């Protein structure tokens, strides 16, 4: 049993006793932020959903503890025909959690389903590089036309339209997970529910009590079950950071996925070994709905709001967790790219605010005719504080009249998706380690582009760089795309993430990675 020192216990008590059942089963209790909106791998769109799906499903490839691409269901692959044809060899004796064989044809079916407009996947565009995927997503071709085929039970061939340097990384995303066709056909939209779900990952779903807990149990049919240690994982939807910390201290959680701002320094002082702060491929940003007033056809107004925000103050006074002020769109930890920045980044605070007021007035607003705008955000201590500070900056610098509106996660996401917003808080965590995972979010055709931003020039540059080999020419094209985006300002980047987790010291095997991608199967509990 691990324990804090007496000095630590007096000042910051933390109960450190793992849950081990009578039969020896170890239990990992994970805080998981908001309630997942779906456990259908092809319809899920949030980080909380992805955390559970990584345990329930296995893709062709996976992310290693250190953040690299490594084999999963595919034991090997070859890339041929001018980097257009990927041939994957599946492992022998792959099985679903019900014991049925998993074959290359299952992957063909699932890839087709993921781009089928009937499925309505918000991530369908992630497969846009595959032959005919764009036409299928647009409804112009049948899913059967997708460039994916099984040449035998263990061999899957995927053909791309153009070389795509980050393609393997997309195959670790849930949009690329296989789903069990008989369950989908029998149960429809409820195929992913307990009692119906058939999965192929290290775990299978045991129960889902909405707003209480999702429990998954070890899947003995999983190809690497011999190296899986933890027998049960429980995911708790806790959006309040103080509540998560209290439950962590009380020994009810082994892993808390966020840290209250007010307690960060105390945590660093008293239990530093349990704090894991990792630079992440993530950006905290505000989206501006450019399909409706006041932001439609108003680039000067959007730029003014962005310039009025003092990001350094937010990082130093509010988040206080080593985050990096965002003066561009692409996080600095993304491999192979030195990003563009706002052209005003070197101005003094006084010059920046004066320029913001100039643009605000150019957009038609003034003290006598102030902007009236709503900031919408999902529940969370940090989100509320940041929204309050930004609203104060918009009022003091520009004279805007700002209303704050908090919503529960699912309702919030639905409103963003439906365009029922003006300004809203969101974050984007990269799906693979390449700048394109950020660039494609703002493509007019991408399902998660909640701003409604549609720029033919931006789309052209984004799609061009997506299929260029890494090197100076791709770097140049990416910077051009980012410059267009920053000038148009449909988004306001606030800061680049540092993920902060609390993990009990009896949980072994955790290794931080910039993708913020973790599998419970890689961990163990050693009391």
PDB file of C-alpha atoms in Angstrom, residues 283-478:
ATOM      1  CA  UNK A 283      -5.488  24.199 -28.257  1.00  0.00           C
ATOM      2  CA  UNK A 284      -8.116  25.913 -26.089  1.00  0.00           C
ATOM      3  CA  UNK A 285     -10.027  28.293 -28.324  1.00  0.00           C
ATOM      4  CA  UNK A 286     -13.172  30.314 -28.854  1.00  0.00           C
ATOM      5  CA  UNK A 287     -15.187  29.629 -31.975  1.00  0.00           C
ATOM      6  CA  UNK A 288     -17.155  32.409 -33.658  1.00  0.00           C
ATOM      7  CA  UNK A 289     -20.252  31.422 -35.613  1.00  0.00           C
ATOM      8  CA  UNK A 290     -19.633  33.119 -38.961  1.00  0.00           C
ATOM      9  CA  UNK A 291     -22.915  31.916 -40.475  1.00  0.00           C
ATOM     10  CA  UNK A 292     -25.036  34.376 -38.483  1.00  0.00           C
ATOM     11  CA  UNK A 293     -24.778  37.886 -37.001  1.00  0.00           C
ATOM     12  CA  UNK A 294     -22.864  39.435 -35.413  1.00  0.00           C
ATOM     13  CA  UNK A 295     -19.891  37.550 -36.888  1.00  0.00           C
ATOM     14  CA  UNK A 296     -21.151  36.865 -40.411  1.00  0.00           C
ATOM     15  CA  UNK A 297     -19.214  38.948 -42.959  1.00  0.00           C
ATOM     16  CA  UNK A 298     -17.441  40.753 -40.100  1.00  0.00           C
ATOM     17  CA  UNK A 299     -13.705  39.908 -40.182  1.00  0.00           C
ATOM     18  CA  UNK A 300     -12.727  43.221 -38.554  1.00  0.00           C
ATOM     19  CA  UNK A 301     -15.025  42.519 -35.602  1.00  0.00           C
ATOM     20  CA  UNK A 302     -13.652  39.006 -35.208  1.00  0.00           C
ATOM     21  CA  UNK A 303     -10.088  40.307 -35.309  1.00  0.00           C
ATOM     22  CA  UNK A 304     -10.913  43.027 -32.781  1.00  0.00           C
ATOM     23  CA  UNK A 305     -12.267  40.497 -30.284  1.00  0.00           C
ATOM     24  CA  UNK A 306      -9.179  38.338 -30.703  1.00  0.00           C
ATOM     25  CA  UNK A 307      -6.825  41.291 -30.225  1.00  0.00           C
ATOM     26  CA  UNK A 308      -8.670  42.487 -27.127  1.00  0.00           C
ATOM     27  CA  UNK A 309      -7.750  39.300 -25.254  1.00  0.00           C
ATOM     28  CA  UNK A 310      -4.576  39.341 -23.165  1.00  0.00           C
ATOM     29  CA  UNK A 311      -3.614  35.670 -23.397  1.00  0.00           C
ATOM     30  CA  UNK A 312      -0.601  36.048 -21.114  1.00  0.00           C
ATOM     31  CA  UNK A 313      -2.838  37.239 -18.290  1.00  0.00           C
ATOM     32  CA  UNK A 314      -5.127  34.225 -18.759  1.00  0.00           C
ATOM     33  CA  UNK A 315      -2.190  31.826 -18.610  1.00  0.00           C
ATOM     34  CA  UNK A 316      -0.397  33.538 -15.719  1.00  0.00           C
ATOM     35  CA  UNK A 317      -3.396  34.431 -13.571  1.00  0.00           C
ATOM     36  CA  UNK A 318      -6.126  31.924 -14.455  1.00  0.00           C
ATOM     37  CA  UNK A 319      -4.849  28.576 -15.743  1.00  0.00           C
ATOM     38  CA  UNK A 320      -1.477  28.793 -13.926  1.00  0.00           C
ATOM     39  CA  UNK A 321      -0.383  25.401 -15.179  1.00  0.00           C
ATOM     40  CA  UNK A 322       2.471  26.118 -17.589  1.00  0.00           C
ATOM     41  CA  UNK A 323       0.124  26.567 -20.573  1.00  0.00           C
ATOM     42  CA  UNK A 324       1.453  28.529 -23.565  1.00  0.00           C
ATOM     43  CA  UNK A 325      -0.365  31.635 -24.858  1.00  0.00           C
ATOM     44  CA  UNK A 326      -1.691  30.866 -28.341  1.00  0.00           C
ATOM     45  CA  UNK A 327      -0.877  33.470 -30.975  1.00  0.00           C
ATOM     46  CA  UNK A 328      -1.402  30.946 -33.766  1.00  0.00           C
ATOM     47  CA  UNK A 329      -3.483  27.840 -34.414  1.00  0.00           C
ATOM     48  CA  UNK A 330      -0.960  24.980 -34.377  1.00  0.00           C
ATOM     49  CA  UNK A 331       0.563  23.869 -31.033  1.00  0.00           C
ATOM     50  CA  UNK A 332       4.365  24.103 -30.865  1.00  0.00           C
ATOM     51  CA  UNK A 333       4.715  20.418 -29.924  1.00  0.00           C
ATOM     52  CA  UNK A 334       3.311  19.266 -33.290  1.00  0.00           C
ATOM     53  CA  UNK A 335       6.095  17.461 -35.093  1.00  0.00           C
ATOM     54  CA  UNK A 336       7.630  19.048 -38.164  1.00  0.00           C
ATOM     55  CA  UNK A 337       6.039  22.511 -38.199  1.00  0.00           C
ATOM     56  CA  UNK A 338       7.018  25.969 -36.978  1.00  0.00           C
ATOM     57  CA  UNK A 339       3.709  27.787 -37.073  1.00  0.00           C
ATOM     58  CA  UNK A 340       2.565  31.199 -38.224  1.00  0.00           C
ATOM     59  CA  UNK A 341       1.426  33.859 -35.728  1.00  0.00           C
ATOM     60  CA  UNK A 342      -0.920  36.821 -35.653  1.00  0.00           C
ATOM     61  CA  UNK A 343       0.725  39.816 -37.314  1.00  0.00           C
ATOM     62  CA  UNK A 344       0.073  41.915 -34.177  1.00  0.00           C
ATOM     63  CA  UNK A 345       1.819  39.582 -31.726  1.00  0.00           C
ATOM     64  CA  UNK A 346       4.820  41.915 -31.225  1.00  0.00           C
ATOM     65  CA  UNK A 347       2.737  44.986 -30.396  1.00  0.00           C
ATOM     66  CA  UNK A 348       2.741  46.341 -26.861  1.00  0.00           C
ATOM     67  CA  UNK A 349      -0.438  45.852 -24.829  1.00  0.00           C
ATOM     68  CA  UNK A 350      -1.412  49.487 -25.382  1.00  0.00           C
ATOM     69  CA  UNK A 351      -0.802  49.246 -29.142  1.00  0.00           C
ATOM     70  CA  UNK A 352      -2.703  45.949 -29.356  1.00  0.00           C
ATOM     71  CA  UNK A 353      -5.724  47.355 -27.542  1.00  0.00           C
ATOM     72  CA  UNK A 354      -5.696  50.537 -29.626  1.00  0.00           C
ATOM     73  CA  UNK A 355      -5.662  48.462 -32.828  1.00  0.00           C
ATOM     74  CA  UNK A 356      -8.506  46.327 -31.471  1.00  0.00           C
ATOM     75  CA  UNK A 357     -10.616  49.450 -30.850  1.00  0.00           C
ATOM     76  CA  UNK A 358      -9.813  50.732 -34.337  1.00  0.00           C
ATOM     77  CA  UNK A 359     -11.046  47.484 -35.924  1.00  0.00           C
ATOM     78  CA  UNK A 360     -14.101  47.425 -33.629  1.00  0.00           C
ATOM     79  CA  UNK A 361     -15.103  50.895 -34.828  1.00  0.00           C
ATOM     80  CA  UNK A 362     -14.364  49.977 -38.433  1.00  0.00           C
ATOM     81  CA  UNK A 363     -16.825  47.086 -38.016  1.00  0.00           C
ATOM     82  CA  UNK A 364     -19.512  49.627 -37.059  1.00  0.00           C
ATOM     83  CA  UNK A 365     -19.470  49.451 -33.256  1.00  0.00           C
ATOM     84  CA  UNK A 366     -18.798  52.082 -30.612  1.00  0.00           C
ATOM     85  CA  UNK A 367     -19.655  53.046 -27.036  1.00  0.00           C
ATOM     86  CA  UNK A 368     -22.963  54.371 -28.309  1.00  0.00           C
ATOM     87  CA  UNK A 369     -23.555  51.259 -30.414  1.00  0.00           C
ATOM     88  CA  UNK A 370     -21.895  48.412 -28.477  1.00  0.00           C
ATOM     89  CA  UNK A 371     -21.623  44.839 -29.649  1.00  0.00           C
ATOM     90  CA  UNK A 372     -24.043  42.526 -27.850  1.00  0.00           C
ATOM     91  CA  UNK A 373     -22.641  39.021 -27.780  1.00  0.00           C
ATOM     92  CA  UNK A 374     -23.169  35.758 -25.918  1.00  0.00           C
ATOM     93  CA  UNK A 375     -20.318  33.482 -24.814  1.00  0.00           C
ATOM     94  CA  UNK A 376     -21.454  29.901 -24.448  1.00  0.00           C
ATOM     95  CA  UNK A 377     -19.347  27.337 -22.582  1.00  0.00           C
ATOM     96  CA  UNK A 378     -19.686  23.890 -21.049  1.00  0.00           C
ATOM     97  CA  UNK A 379     -19.536  23.197 -17.322  1.00  0.00           C
ATOM     98  CA  UNK A 380     -16.171  23.449 -15.626  1.00  0.00           C
ATOM     99  CA  UNK A 381     -14.406  25.707 -13.156  1.00  0.00           C
ATOM    100  CA  UNK A 382     -11.709  26.738 -15.619  1.00  0.00           C
ATOM    101  CA  UNK A 383     -14.164  27.382 -18.478  1.00  0.00           C
ATOM    102  CA  UNK A 384     -16.260  29.644 -16.268  1.00  0.00           C
ATOM    103  CA  UNK A 385     -13.281  31.653 -15.037  1.00  0.00           C
ATOM    104  CA  UNK A 386     -11.851  32.101 -18.522  1.00  0.00           C
ATOM    105  CA  UNK A 387     -15.230  33.140 -19.927  1.00  0.00           C
ATOM    106  CA  UNK A 388     -15.581  35.706 -17.145  1.00  0.00           C
ATOM    107  CA  UNK A 389     -12.118  37.131 -17.785  1.00  0.00           C
ATOM    108  CA  UNK A 390     -12.591  37.289 -21.565  1.00  0.00           C
ATOM    109  CA  UNK A 391     -15.971  38.981 -21.171  1.00  0.00           C
ATOM    110  CA  UNK A 392     -14.321  41.525 -18.866  1.00  0.00           C
ATOM    111  CA  UNK A 393     -11.578  42.184 -21.449  1.00  0.00           C
ATOM    112  CA  UNK A 394     -14.135  42.656 -24.224  1.00  0.00           C
ATOM    113  CA  UNK A 395     -16.048  45.105 -22.037  1.00  0.00           C
ATOM    114  CA  UNK A 396     -13.054  47.106 -20.816  1.00  0.00           C
ATOM    115  CA  UNK A 397     -11.137  47.268 -24.117  1.00  0.00           C
ATOM    116  CA  UNK A 398     -14.035  47.548 -26.572  1.00  0.00           C
ATOM    117  CA  UNK A 399     -17.135  48.370 -24.568  1.00  0.00           C
ATOM    118  CA  UNK A 400     -18.943  45.223 -25.685  1.00  0.00           C
ATOM    119  CA  UNK A 401     -21.960  43.960 -23.748  1.00  0.00           C
ATOM    120  CA  UNK A 402     -21.366  40.290 -23.011  1.00  0.00           C
ATOM    121  CA  UNK A 403     -23.692  37.592 -21.701  1.00  0.00           C
ATOM    122  CA  UNK A 404     -22.357  34.292 -20.346  1.00  0.00           C
ATOM    123  CA  UNK A 405     -24.281  31.056 -20.789  1.00  0.00           C
ATOM    124  CA  UNK A 406     -23.278  27.728 -19.289  1.00  0.00           C
ATOM    125  CA  UNK A 407     -24.610  24.406 -20.623  1.00  0.00           C
ATOM    126  CA  UNK A 408     -24.239  20.707 -19.900  1.00  0.00           C
ATOM    127  CA  UNK A 409     -21.760  19.019 -22.260  1.00  0.00           C
ATOM    128  CA  UNK A 410     -24.136  17.118 -24.566  1.00  0.00           C
ATOM    129  CA  UNK A 411     -26.512  20.049 -24.926  1.00  0.00           C
ATOM    130  CA  UNK A 412     -23.573  22.376 -25.524  1.00  0.00           C
ATOM    131  CA  UNK A 413     -22.111  20.152 -28.260  1.00  0.00           C
ATOM    132  CA  UNK A 414     -25.482  19.839 -29.972  1.00  0.00           C
ATOM    133  CA  UNK A 415     -25.896  23.609 -30.017  1.00  0.00           C
ATOM    134  CA  UNK A 416     -22.431  24.088 -31.499  1.00  0.00           C
ATOM    135  CA  UNK A 417     -23.143  21.450 -34.144  1.00  0.00           C
ATOM    136  CA  UNK A 418     -26.512  22.995 -35.007  1.00  0.00           C
ATOM    137  CA  UNK A 419     -25.077  26.520 -35.194  1.00  0.00           C
ATOM    138  CA  UNK A 420     -27.140  27.843 -32.274  1.00  0.00           C
ATOM    139  CA  UNK A 421     -24.245  29.896 -30.926  1.00  0.00           C
ATOM    140  CA  UNK A 422     -22.455  33.212 -31.283  1.00  0.00           C
ATOM    141  CA  UNK A 423     -19.123  32.809 -29.452  1.00  0.00           C
ATOM    142  CA  UNK A 424     -18.380  29.496 -27.798  1.00  0.00           C
ATOM    143  CA  UNK A 425     -15.584  27.775 -25.928  1.00  0.00           C
ATOM    144  CA  UNK A 426     -14.072  24.563 -27.262  1.00  0.00           C
ATOM    145  CA  UNK A 427     -10.771  22.721 -27.469  1.00  0.00           C
ATOM    146  CA  UNK A 428      -9.161  20.627 -30.146  1.00  0.00           C
ATOM    147  CA  UNK A 429      -6.868  17.744 -29.267  1.00  0.00           C
ATOM    148  CA  UNK A 430      -4.942  16.409 -32.259  1.00  0.00           C
ATOM    149  CA  UNK A 431      -5.986  13.027 -33.602  1.00  0.00           C
ATOM    150  CA  UNK A 432      -2.502  12.285 -34.936  1.00  0.00           C
ATOM    151  CA  UNK A 433       0.897  13.955 -34.753  1.00  0.00           C
ATOM    152  CA  UNK A 434       0.785  16.103 -37.868  1.00  0.00           C
ATOM    153  CA  UNK A 435      -0.304  19.736 -38.411  1.00  0.00           C
ATOM    154  CA  UNK A 436      -3.107  18.576 -40.691  1.00  0.00           C
ATOM    155  CA  UNK A 437      -5.129  17.347 -37.723  1.00  0.00           C
ATOM    156  CA  UNK A 438      -5.583  21.037 -36.818  1.00  0.00           C
ATOM    157  CA  UNK A 439      -5.786  22.417 -40.327  1.00  0.00           C
ATOM    158  CA  UNK A 440      -8.555  20.083 -41.461  1.00  0.00           C
ATOM    159  CA  UNK A 441     -10.837  21.035 -38.555  1.00  0.00           C
ATOM    160  CA  UNK A 442     -11.410  24.397 -40.250  1.00  0.00           C
ATOM    161  CA  UNK A 443     -12.046  22.936 -43.705  1.00  0.00           C
ATOM    162  CA  UNK A 444     -15.559  23.867 -44.806  1.00  0.00           C
ATOM    163  CA  UNK A 445     -16.425  20.194 -45.330  1.00  0.00           C
ATOM    164  CA  UNK A 446     -15.178  18.876 -41.970  1.00  0.00           C
ATOM    165  CA  UNK A 447     -18.028  17.665 -39.781  1.00  0.00           C
ATOM    166  CA  UNK A 448     -16.730  19.263 -36.579  1.00  0.00           C
ATOM    167  CA  UNK A 449     -16.195  22.759 -37.980  1.00  0.00           C
ATOM    168  CA  UNK A 450     -18.788  24.400 -35.757  1.00  0.00           C
ATOM    169  CA  UNK A 451     -17.916  27.946 -36.857  1.00  0.00           C
ATOM    170  CA  UNK A 452     -19.372  27.513 -40.332  1.00  0.00           C
ATOM    171  CA  UNK A 453     -16.151  28.963 -41.739  1.00  0.00           C
ATOM    172  CA  UNK A 454     -15.897  28.393 -45.500  1.00  0.00           C
ATOM    173  CA  UNK A 455     -12.953  29.828 -47.401  1.00  0.00           C
ATOM    174  CA  UNK A 456     -12.144  28.480 -50.852  1.00  0.00           C
ATOM    175  CA  UNK A 457      -8.544  29.685 -50.511  1.00  0.00           C
ATOM    176  CA  UNK A 458      -8.093  28.096 -47.101  1.00  0.00           C
ATOM    177  CA  UNK A 459      -9.640  24.803 -48.263  1.00  0.00           C
ATOM    178  CA  UNK A 460      -7.358  24.789 -51.311  1.00  0.00           C
ATOM    179  CA  UNK A 461      -4.206  25.314 -49.249  1.00  0.00           C
ATOM    180  CA  UNK A 462      -5.265  22.861 -46.553  1.00  0.00           C
ATOM    181  CA  UNK A 463      -6.025  20.120 -49.068  1.00  0.00           C
ATOM    182  CA  UNK A 464      -2.813  20.840 -50.993  1.00  0.00           C
ATOM    183  CA  UNK A 465      -0.511  20.511 -47.974  1.00  0.00           C
ATOM    184  CA  UNK A 466      -2.333  17.385 -46.798  1.00  0.00           C
ATOM    185  CA  UNK A 467      -0.882  15.420 -49.710  1.00  0.00           C
ATOM    186  CA  UNK A 468       2.580  16.932 -49.941  1.00  0.00           C
ATOM    187  CA  UNK A 469       5.709  15.152 -48.681  1.00  0.00           C
ATOM    188  CA  UNK A 470       7.256  16.688 -45.574  1.00  0.00           C
ATOM    189  CA  UNK A 471       9.766  19.369 -46.446  1.00  0.00           C
ATOM    190  CA  UNK A 472      10.176  23.083 -47.170  1.00  0.00           C
ATOM    191  CA  UNK A 473       7.381  23.272 -49.755  1.00  0.00           C
ATOM    192  CA  UNK A 474       4.840  21.691 -47.427  1.00  0.00           C
ATOM    193  CA  UNK A 475       5.980  23.991 -44.608  1.00  0.00           C
ATOM    194  CA  UNK A 476       5.476  27.000 -46.879  1.00  0.00           C
ATOM    195  CA  UNK A 477       1.970  25.885 -47.884  1.00  0.00           C
ATOM    196  CA  UNK A 478       0.980  25.201 -44.277  1.00  0.00           C
TER     197      UNK A 478
END
